[in-house]
Tab-separated table of N, CA and C in Angstrom:
chain	number	residue	atom	x	y	z
A	292	UNK	N	104.653	158.873	90.966
A	292	UNK	CA	105.392	158.135	92.009
A	292	UNK	C	104.771	158.753	93.397
A	293	UNK	N	104.796	157.872	94.279
A	293	UNK	CA	104.209	158.159	95.655
A	293	UNK	C	105.486	158.072	96.717
A	294	UNK	N	105.486	159.012	97.626
A	294	UNK	CA	106.424	158.976	98.685
A	294	UNK	C	105.640	159.167	99.970
A	295	UNK	N	106.306	158.808	101.123
A	295	UNK	CA	105.686	159.017	102.282
A	295	UNK	C	106.705	159.886	103.217
A	296	UNK	N	106.122	160.570	104.151
A	296	UNK	CA	107.013	161.497	104.911
A	296	UNK	C	106.195	161.889	106.253
A	297	UNK	N	106.974	161.831	107.405
A	297	UNK	CA	106.395	162.333	108.528
A	297	UNK	C	106.029	163.803	108.541
A	298	UNK	N	105.126	164.096	109.140
A	298	UNK	CA	104.661	165.658	109.196
A	298	UNK	C	105.734	166.388	109.958
A	299	UNK	N	106.569	165.619	110.756
A	299	UNK	CA	107.576	166.426	111.498
A	299	UNK	C	108.847	166.657	110.754
A	300	UNK	N	108.917	166.064	109.709
A	300	UNK	CA	110.253	166.219	108.691
A	300	UNK	C	109.884	167.491	107.813
A	301	UNK	N	110.921	168.297	107.572
A	301	UNK	CA	110.752	169.347	106.770
A	301	UNK	C	110.405	169.029	105.443
A	302	UNK	N	109.609	169.929	104.624
A	302	UNK	CA	109.309	169.598	103.244
A	302	UNK	C	110.524	169.796	102.257
A	303	UNK	N	110.625	169.038	101.365
A	303	UNK	CA	111.792	169.282	100.456
A	303	UNK	C	111.274	169.420	98.970
A	304	UNK	N	112.009	169.989	98.095
A	304	UNK	CA	111.692	170.174	96.788
A	304	UNK	C	111.240	169.088	95.917
A	305	UNK	N	111.857	167.851	96.316
A	305	UNK	CA	111.457	166.626	95.630
A	305	UNK	C	110.167	165.990	96.075
A	306	UNK	N	109.489	166.499	97.102
A	306	UNK	CA	108.267	165.978	97.646
A	306	UNK	C	107.016	166.108	96.529
A	307	UNK	N	107.250	166.990	95.653
A	307	UNK	CA	106.056	167.081	94.760
A	307	UNK	C	104.933	167.788	95.513
A	308	UNK	N	103.724	167.151	95.163
A	308	UNK	CA	102.489	167.710	95.855
A	308	UNK	C	102.204	166.890	97.120
A	309	UNK	N	102.024	167.580	98.239
A	309	UNK	CA	101.932	166.879	99.508
A	309	UNK	C	100.554	166.754	99.909
A	310	UNK	N	100.070	165.744	100.419
A	310	UNK	CA	98.817	165.513	101.020
A	310	UNK	C	98.787	164.945	102.457
A	311	UNK	N	98.229	165.656	103.428
A	311	UNK	CA	98.197	165.060	104.754
A	311	UNK	C	97.121	164.006	104.690
A	312	UNK	N	97.271	162.841	105.042
A	312	UNK	CA	96.544	161.561	104.905
A	312	UNK	C	96.125	160.997	106.129
A	313	UNK	N	96.146	161.839	107.176
A	313	UNK	CA	95.674	161.371	108.651
A	313	UNK	C	94.284	161.890	108.922
A	314	UNK	N	93.604	161.170	109.723
A	314	UNK	CA	92.208	161.617	110.193
A	314	UNK	C	92.381	162.773	111.138
A	315	UNK	N	93.471	162.756	111.875
A	315	UNK	CA	93.565	163.896	112.919
A	315	UNK	C	94.865	164.630	112.528
A	316	UNK	N	94.690	166.031	112.869
A	316	UNK	CA	95.956	166.971	112.628
A	316	UNK	C	97.017	166.602	113.495
A	317	UNK	N	98.294	166.569	112.898
A	317	UNK	CA	99.369	166.185	113.668
A	317	UNK	C	99.721	167.367	114.895
A	318	UNK	N	100.032	166.951	115.985
A	318	UNK	CA	100.198	167.808	117.190
A	318	UNK	C	101.341	168.697	116.990
A	319	UNK	N	101.090	170.042	117.347
A	319	UNK	CA	102.216	171.031	117.236
A	319	UNK	C	102.635	171.375	115.699
A	320	UNK	N	102.091	171.004	114.759
A	320	UNK	CA	102.472	171.444	113.401
A	320	UNK	C	101.432	172.409	112.833
A	321	UNK	N	101.896	173.403	112.204
A	321	UNK	CA	101.047	174.395	111.611
A	321	UNK	C	100.797	174.032	110.018
A	322	UNK	N	99.813	174.562	109.620
A	322	UNK	CA	99.492	174.315	108.158
A	322	UNK	C	100.613	174.804	107.293
A	323	UNK	N	101.189	175.963	107.612
A	323	UNK	CA	102.187	176.469	106.788
A	323	UNK	C	103.483	175.704	106.927
A	324	UNK	N	103.780	175.046	108.029
A	324	UNK	CA	104.879	174.338	108.130
A	324	UNK	C	104.746	172.853	107.261
A	325	UNK	N	103.663	172.409	107.147
A	325	UNK	CA	103.386	171.231	106.441
A	325	UNK	C	103.494	171.394	104.834
A	326	UNK	N	103.163	172.522	104.369
A	326	UNK	CA	103.148	172.889	102.896
A	326	UNK	C	102.377	171.773	102.190
A	327	UNK	N	101.144	171.571	102.552
A	327	UNK	CA	100.273	170.607	101.992
A	327	UNK	C	99.353	171.219	100.898
A	328	UNK	N	99.073	170.540	99.926
A	328	UNK	CA	98.029	170.979	98.964
A	328	UNK	C	96.768	170.845	99.512
A	329	UNK	N	96.553	169.756	100.184
A	329	UNK	CA	95.223	169.591	100.990
A	329	UNK	C	95.269	168.620	101.970
A	330	UNK	N	94.372	168.616	102.988
A	330	UNK	CA	94.244	167.589	104.090
A	330	UNK	C	93.154	166.464	103.424
A	331	UNK	N	93.686	165.456	103.086
A	331	UNK	CA	92.801	164.310	102.448
A	331	UNK	C	92.231	163.441	103.624
A	332	UNK	N	91.680	164.032	104.444
A	332	UNK	CA	91.081	163.486	105.557
A	332	UNK	C	90.071	162.280	105.293
A	333	UNK	N	89.354	162.352	104.251
A	333	UNK	CA	88.435	161.317	103.883
A	333	UNK	C	89.261	159.944	103.190
A	334	UNK	N	90.511	160.253	102.807
A	334	UNK	CA	91.265	159.159	102.301
A	334	UNK	C	91.912	158.366	103.542
A	335	UNK	N	91.634	158.917	104.764
A	335	UNK	CA	92.292	158.341	105.938
A	335	UNK	C	91.545	157.206	106.419
A	336	UNK	N	91.989	156.289	107.342
A	336	UNK	CA	91.098	155.332	107.895
A	336	UNK	C	90.032	156.004	108.837
A	337	UNK	N	88.986	155.364	108.962
A	337	UNK	CA	87.796	155.841	109.825
A	337	UNK	C	88.397	155.833	111.160
A	338	UNK	N	87.703	156.720	112.006
A	338	UNK	CA	88.067	156.884	113.419
A	338	UNK	C	88.013	155.608	114.173
A	339	UNK	N	86.990	154.771	113.852
A	339	UNK	CA	86.919	153.480	114.433
A	339	UNK	C	88.006	152.644	114.133
A	340	UNK	N	88.512	152.526	112.938
A	340	UNK	CA	89.568	151.748	112.433
A	340	UNK	C	90.841	152.295	113.173
A	341	UNK	N	90.988	153.491	113.167
A	341	UNK	CA	92.329	154.141	113.851
A	341	UNK	C	92.289	153.628	115.326
A	342	UNK	N	91.134	153.802	116.032
A	342	UNK	CA	91.084	153.528	117.454
A	342	UNK	C	91.329	152.054	117.564
A	343	UNK	N	90.834	151.024	116.710
A	343	UNK	CA	91.010	149.606	116.816
A	343	UNK	C	92.520	149.344	116.576
A	344	UNK	N	93.183	149.838	115.564
A	344	UNK	CA	94.525	149.669	115.268
A	344	UNK	C	95.440	149.998	116.345
A	345	UNK	N	95.361	151.220	116.840
A	345	UNK	CA	96.070	151.869	117.909
A	345	UNK	C	97.650	151.609	117.638
A	346	UNK	N	98.023	151.629	116.402
A	346	UNK	CA	99.423	151.329	116.102
A	346	UNK	C	100.095	150.299	116.720
A	347	UNK	N	99.308	149.147	116.847
A	347	UNK	CA	99.821	147.942	117.405
A	347	UNK	C	100.253	146.991	116.194
A	348	UNK	N	101.608	146.787	116.225
A	348	UNK	CA	102.139	146.146	114.999
A	348	UNK	C	101.512	144.722	114.726
A	349	UNK	N	101.136	144.024	115.731
A	349	UNK	CA	100.565	142.691	115.719
A	349	UNK	C	99.098	142.882	114.904
A	350	UNK	N	98.462	144.010	114.768
A	350	UNK	CA	97.235	144.174	114.028
A	350	UNK	C	97.553	144.630	112.598
A	351	UNK	N	98.631	144.825	112.154
A	351	UNK	CA	99.004	145.425	111.008
A	351	UNK	C	98.449	144.892	109.762
A	352	UNK	N	98.452	143.560	109.656
A	352	UNK	CA	97.825	142.769	108.504
A	352	UNK	C	96.433	143.029	108.340
A	353	UNK	N	95.830	142.823	109.561
A	353	UNK	CA	94.256	143.029	109.569
A	353	UNK	C	93.869	144.597	109.277
A	354	UNK	N	94.651	145.463	109.867
A	354	UNK	CA	94.451	146.955	109.720
A	354	UNK	C	94.468	147.191	108.068
A	355	UNK	N	95.408	146.733	107.406
A	355	UNK	CA	95.554	146.937	106.017
A	355	UNK	C	94.292	146.481	105.253
A	356	UNK	N	93.955	145.158	105.606
A	356	UNK	CA	92.833	144.558	104.905
A	356	UNK	C	91.550	145.579	105.230
A	357	UNK	N	91.369	145.876	106.390
A	357	UNK	CA	90.186	146.693	106.754
A	357	UNK	C	90.312	148.079	106.028
A	358	UNK	N	91.304	148.652	106.078
A	358	UNK	CA	91.626	149.947	105.475
A	358	UNK	C	91.446	149.896	103.924
A	359	UNK	N	91.838	148.783	103.233
A	359	UNK	CA	91.672	148.582	101.819
A	359	UNK	C	90.165	148.568	101.493
A	360	UNK	N	89.422	147.866	102.426
A	360	UNK	CA	87.937	147.831	102.235
A	360	UNK	C	87.301	149.184	102.357
A	361	UNK	N	87.818	150.088	103.307
A	361	UNK	CA	87.345	151.388	103.328
A	361	UNK	C	87.666	152.325	102.149
A	362	UNK	N	88.879	152.025	101.629
A	362	UNK	CA	89.260	152.753	100.440
A	362	UNK	C	88.357	152.316	99.145
A	363	UNK	N	88.290	150.974	99.036
A	363	UNK	CA	87.511	150.546	97.892
A	363	UNK	C	85.999	151.042	97.936
A	364	UNK	N	85.459	151.281	99.182
A	364	UNK	CA	84.201	151.939	99.292
A	364	UNK	C	84.157	153.371	99.104
A	365	UNK	N	85.204	154.017	99.158
A	365	UNK	CA	85.296	155.512	99.195
A	365	UNK	C	86.356	155.972	98.106
A	366	UNK	N	86.254	155.406	96.836
A	366	UNK	CA	87.186	155.754	95.783
A	366	UNK	C	87.307	157.240	95.558
A	367	UNK	N	86.165	157.875	95.586
A	367	UNK	CA	86.155	159.430	95.464
A	367	UNK	C	87.046	160.190	96.270
A	368	UNK	N	87.397	159.722	97.562
A	368	UNK	CA	88.376	160.351	98.274
A	368	UNK	C	89.766	160.412	97.792
A	369	UNK	N	89.949	159.479	96.972
A	369	UNK	CA	91.404	159.540	96.394
A	369	UNK	C	91.624	160.395	95.264
A	370	UNK	N	90.520	160.807	94.613
A	370	UNK	CA	90.639	161.619	93.429
A	370	UNK	C	91.604	162.742	93.405
A	371	UNK	N	91.665	163.648	94.413
A	371	UNK	CA	92.673	164.720	94.414
A	371	UNK	C	94.117	164.173	94.388
A	372	UNK	N	94.293	163.136	95.023
A	372	UNK	CA	95.622	162.552	95.145
A	372	UNK	C	95.906	161.862	93.780
A	373	UNK	N	95.111	161.161	93.165
A	373	UNK	CA	95.300	160.636	91.911
A	373	UNK	C	95.489	161.556	90.853
A	374	UNK	N	94.691	162.782	90.900
A	374	UNK	CA	94.945	163.816	89.858
A	374	UNK	C	96.380	164.286	89.977
A	375	UNK	N	96.737	164.456	91.177
A	375	UNK	CA	98.107	165.070	91.311
A	375	UNK	C	99.194	164.012	90.942
A	376	UNK	N	99.000	162.835	91.118
A	376	UNK	CA	100.025	161.809	90.726
A	376	UNK	C	100.080	161.694	89.297
A	377	UNK	N	98.960	161.961	88.602
A	377	UNK	CA	99.131	161.996	87.195
A	377	UNK	C	100.025	162.950	86.592
A	378	UNK	N	100.262	164.090	87.383
A	378	UNK	CA	101.094	165.114	86.966
A	378	UNK	C	102.646	165.011	87.612
A	379	UNK	N	102.855	164.023	88.510
A	379	UNK	CA	104.183	163.847	89.116
A	379	UNK	C	104.173	163.342	90.391
A	380	UNK	N	105.182	163.535	91.178
A	380	UNK	CA	105.340	163.001	92.474
A	380	UNK	C	104.290	163.442	93.617
A	381	UNK	N	103.898	162.644	94.310
A	381	UNK	CA	102.969	162.930	95.456
A	381	UNK	C	103.634	162.347	96.721
A	382	UNK	N	103.544	163.270	97.786
A	382	UNK	CA	103.938	162.771	99.018
A	382	UNK	C	102.958	162.720	100.036
A	383	UNK	N	102.690	161.523	100.553
A	383	UNK	CA	101.663	161.291	101.456
A	383	UNK	C	102.102	161.566	102.933
A	384	UNK	N	101.718	162.707	103.554
A	384	UNK	CA	102.266	163.128	104.873
A	384	UNK	C	101.407	162.433	106.080
A	385	UNK	N	102.238	161.987	107.159
A	385	UNK	CA	101.439	161.326	108.244
A	385	UNK	C	102.106	161.800	109.510
A	386	UNK	N	101.461	161.613	110.727
A	386	UNK	CA	101.896	162.197	111.849
A	386	UNK	C	102.468	160.959	112.889
A	387	UNK	N	102.174	159.719	112.485
A	387	UNK	CA	102.484	158.659	113.425
A	387	UNK	C	103.943	158.577	113.735
A	388	UNK	N	104.232	158.076	114.853
A	388	UNK	CA	105.739	157.971	115.171
A	388	UNK	C	106.273	156.680	114.452
A	389	UNK	N	105.405	155.556	114.353
A	389	UNK	CA	105.920	154.313	113.843
A	389	UNK	C	105.868	154.615	112.210
A	390	UNK	N	107.084	154.558	111.656
A	390	UNK	CA	107.122	154.803	110.234
A	390	UNK	C	107.176	153.533	109.389
A	391	UNK	N	106.824	152.385	109.861
A	391	UNK	CA	106.476	151.204	109.166
A	391	UNK	C	105.027	150.778	109.155
A	392	UNK	N	104.474	150.988	110.244
A	392	UNK	CA	103.004	150.611	110.391
A	392	UNK	C	102.080	151.825	110.615
A	393	UNK	N	101.804	152.474	109.597
A	393	UNK	CA	100.775	153.511	109.564
A	393	UNK	C	99.996	153.616	108.385
A	394	UNK	N	98.921	154.516	108.334
A	394	UNK	CA	98.063	154.545	107.267
A	394	UNK	C	98.721	155.042	106.013
A	395	UNK	N	99.643	155.847	106.088
A	395	UNK	CA	100.295	156.289	104.895
A	395	UNK	C	101.079	155.259	104.077
A	396	UNK	N	101.705	154.306	104.859
A	396	UNK	CA	102.453	153.169	104.359
A	396	UNK	C	101.308	152.303	103.590
A	397	UNK	N	100.351	152.127	104.277
A	397	UNK	CA	99.305	151.209	103.746
A	397	UNK	C	98.522	151.899	102.458
A	398	UNK	N	98.420	153.170	102.418
A	398	UNK	CA	97.765	153.919	101.403
A	398	UNK	C	98.703	153.784	100.290
A	399	UNK	N	99.924	154.154	100.449
A	399	UNK	CA	100.976	154.079	99.335
A	399	UNK	C	100.940	152.645	98.708
A	400	UNK	N	100.962	151.620	99.600
A	400	UNK	CA	100.952	150.300	99.018
A	400	UNK	C	99.648	150.058	98.212
A	401	UNK	N	98.517	150.513	98.721
A	401	UNK	CA	97.059	150.350	98.056
A	401	UNK	C	97.289	150.971	96.622
A	402	UNK	N	97.729	152.258	96.629
A	402	UNK	CA	97.689	153.020	95.374
A	402	UNK	C	98.599	152.234	94.370
A	403	UNK	N	99.866	151.781	94.782
A	403	UNK	CA	100.648	151.161	94.005
A	403	UNK	C	100.326	149.908	93.415
A	404	UNK	N	99.600	149.016	94.203
A	404	UNK	CA	99.133	147.732	93.847
A	404	UNK	C	97.856	147.825	92.945
A	405	UNK	N	97.190	148.993	93.119
A	405	UNK	CA	96.093	149.042	92.258
A	405	UNK	C	96.466	149.735	90.836
A	406	UNK	N	97.865	149.980	90.815
A	406	UNK	CA	98.455	150.524	89.540
A	406	UNK	C	98.032	152.046	89.253
A	407	UNK	N	97.685	152.744	90.362
A	407	UNK	CA	97.439	154.169	90.372
A	407	UNK	C	98.603	154.883	90.611
């Protein structure tokens, strides 16, 4: 099972294994506070895609398509997340303010629709 959570929310016991899935480290948050297993930077959207998207909701559909293409081309980046998911719950941690239009939401959807 996959969950998503903002980096600014405290970890909880039900989070399972936590991965930061952003290209950039969330401001003002320490590694200890995040309690992540790993920073899955390579599973995050490219810098260019992040800059193009700029969290503009009207670009959401196109962002998801482009991000899925990046993920398809870089399946190895998902292996640590998938390995953890085979064992139990995985929480995808993100820093964006928008909780509906961000890469963690898109990644969760991608993993679920792929049956992963």
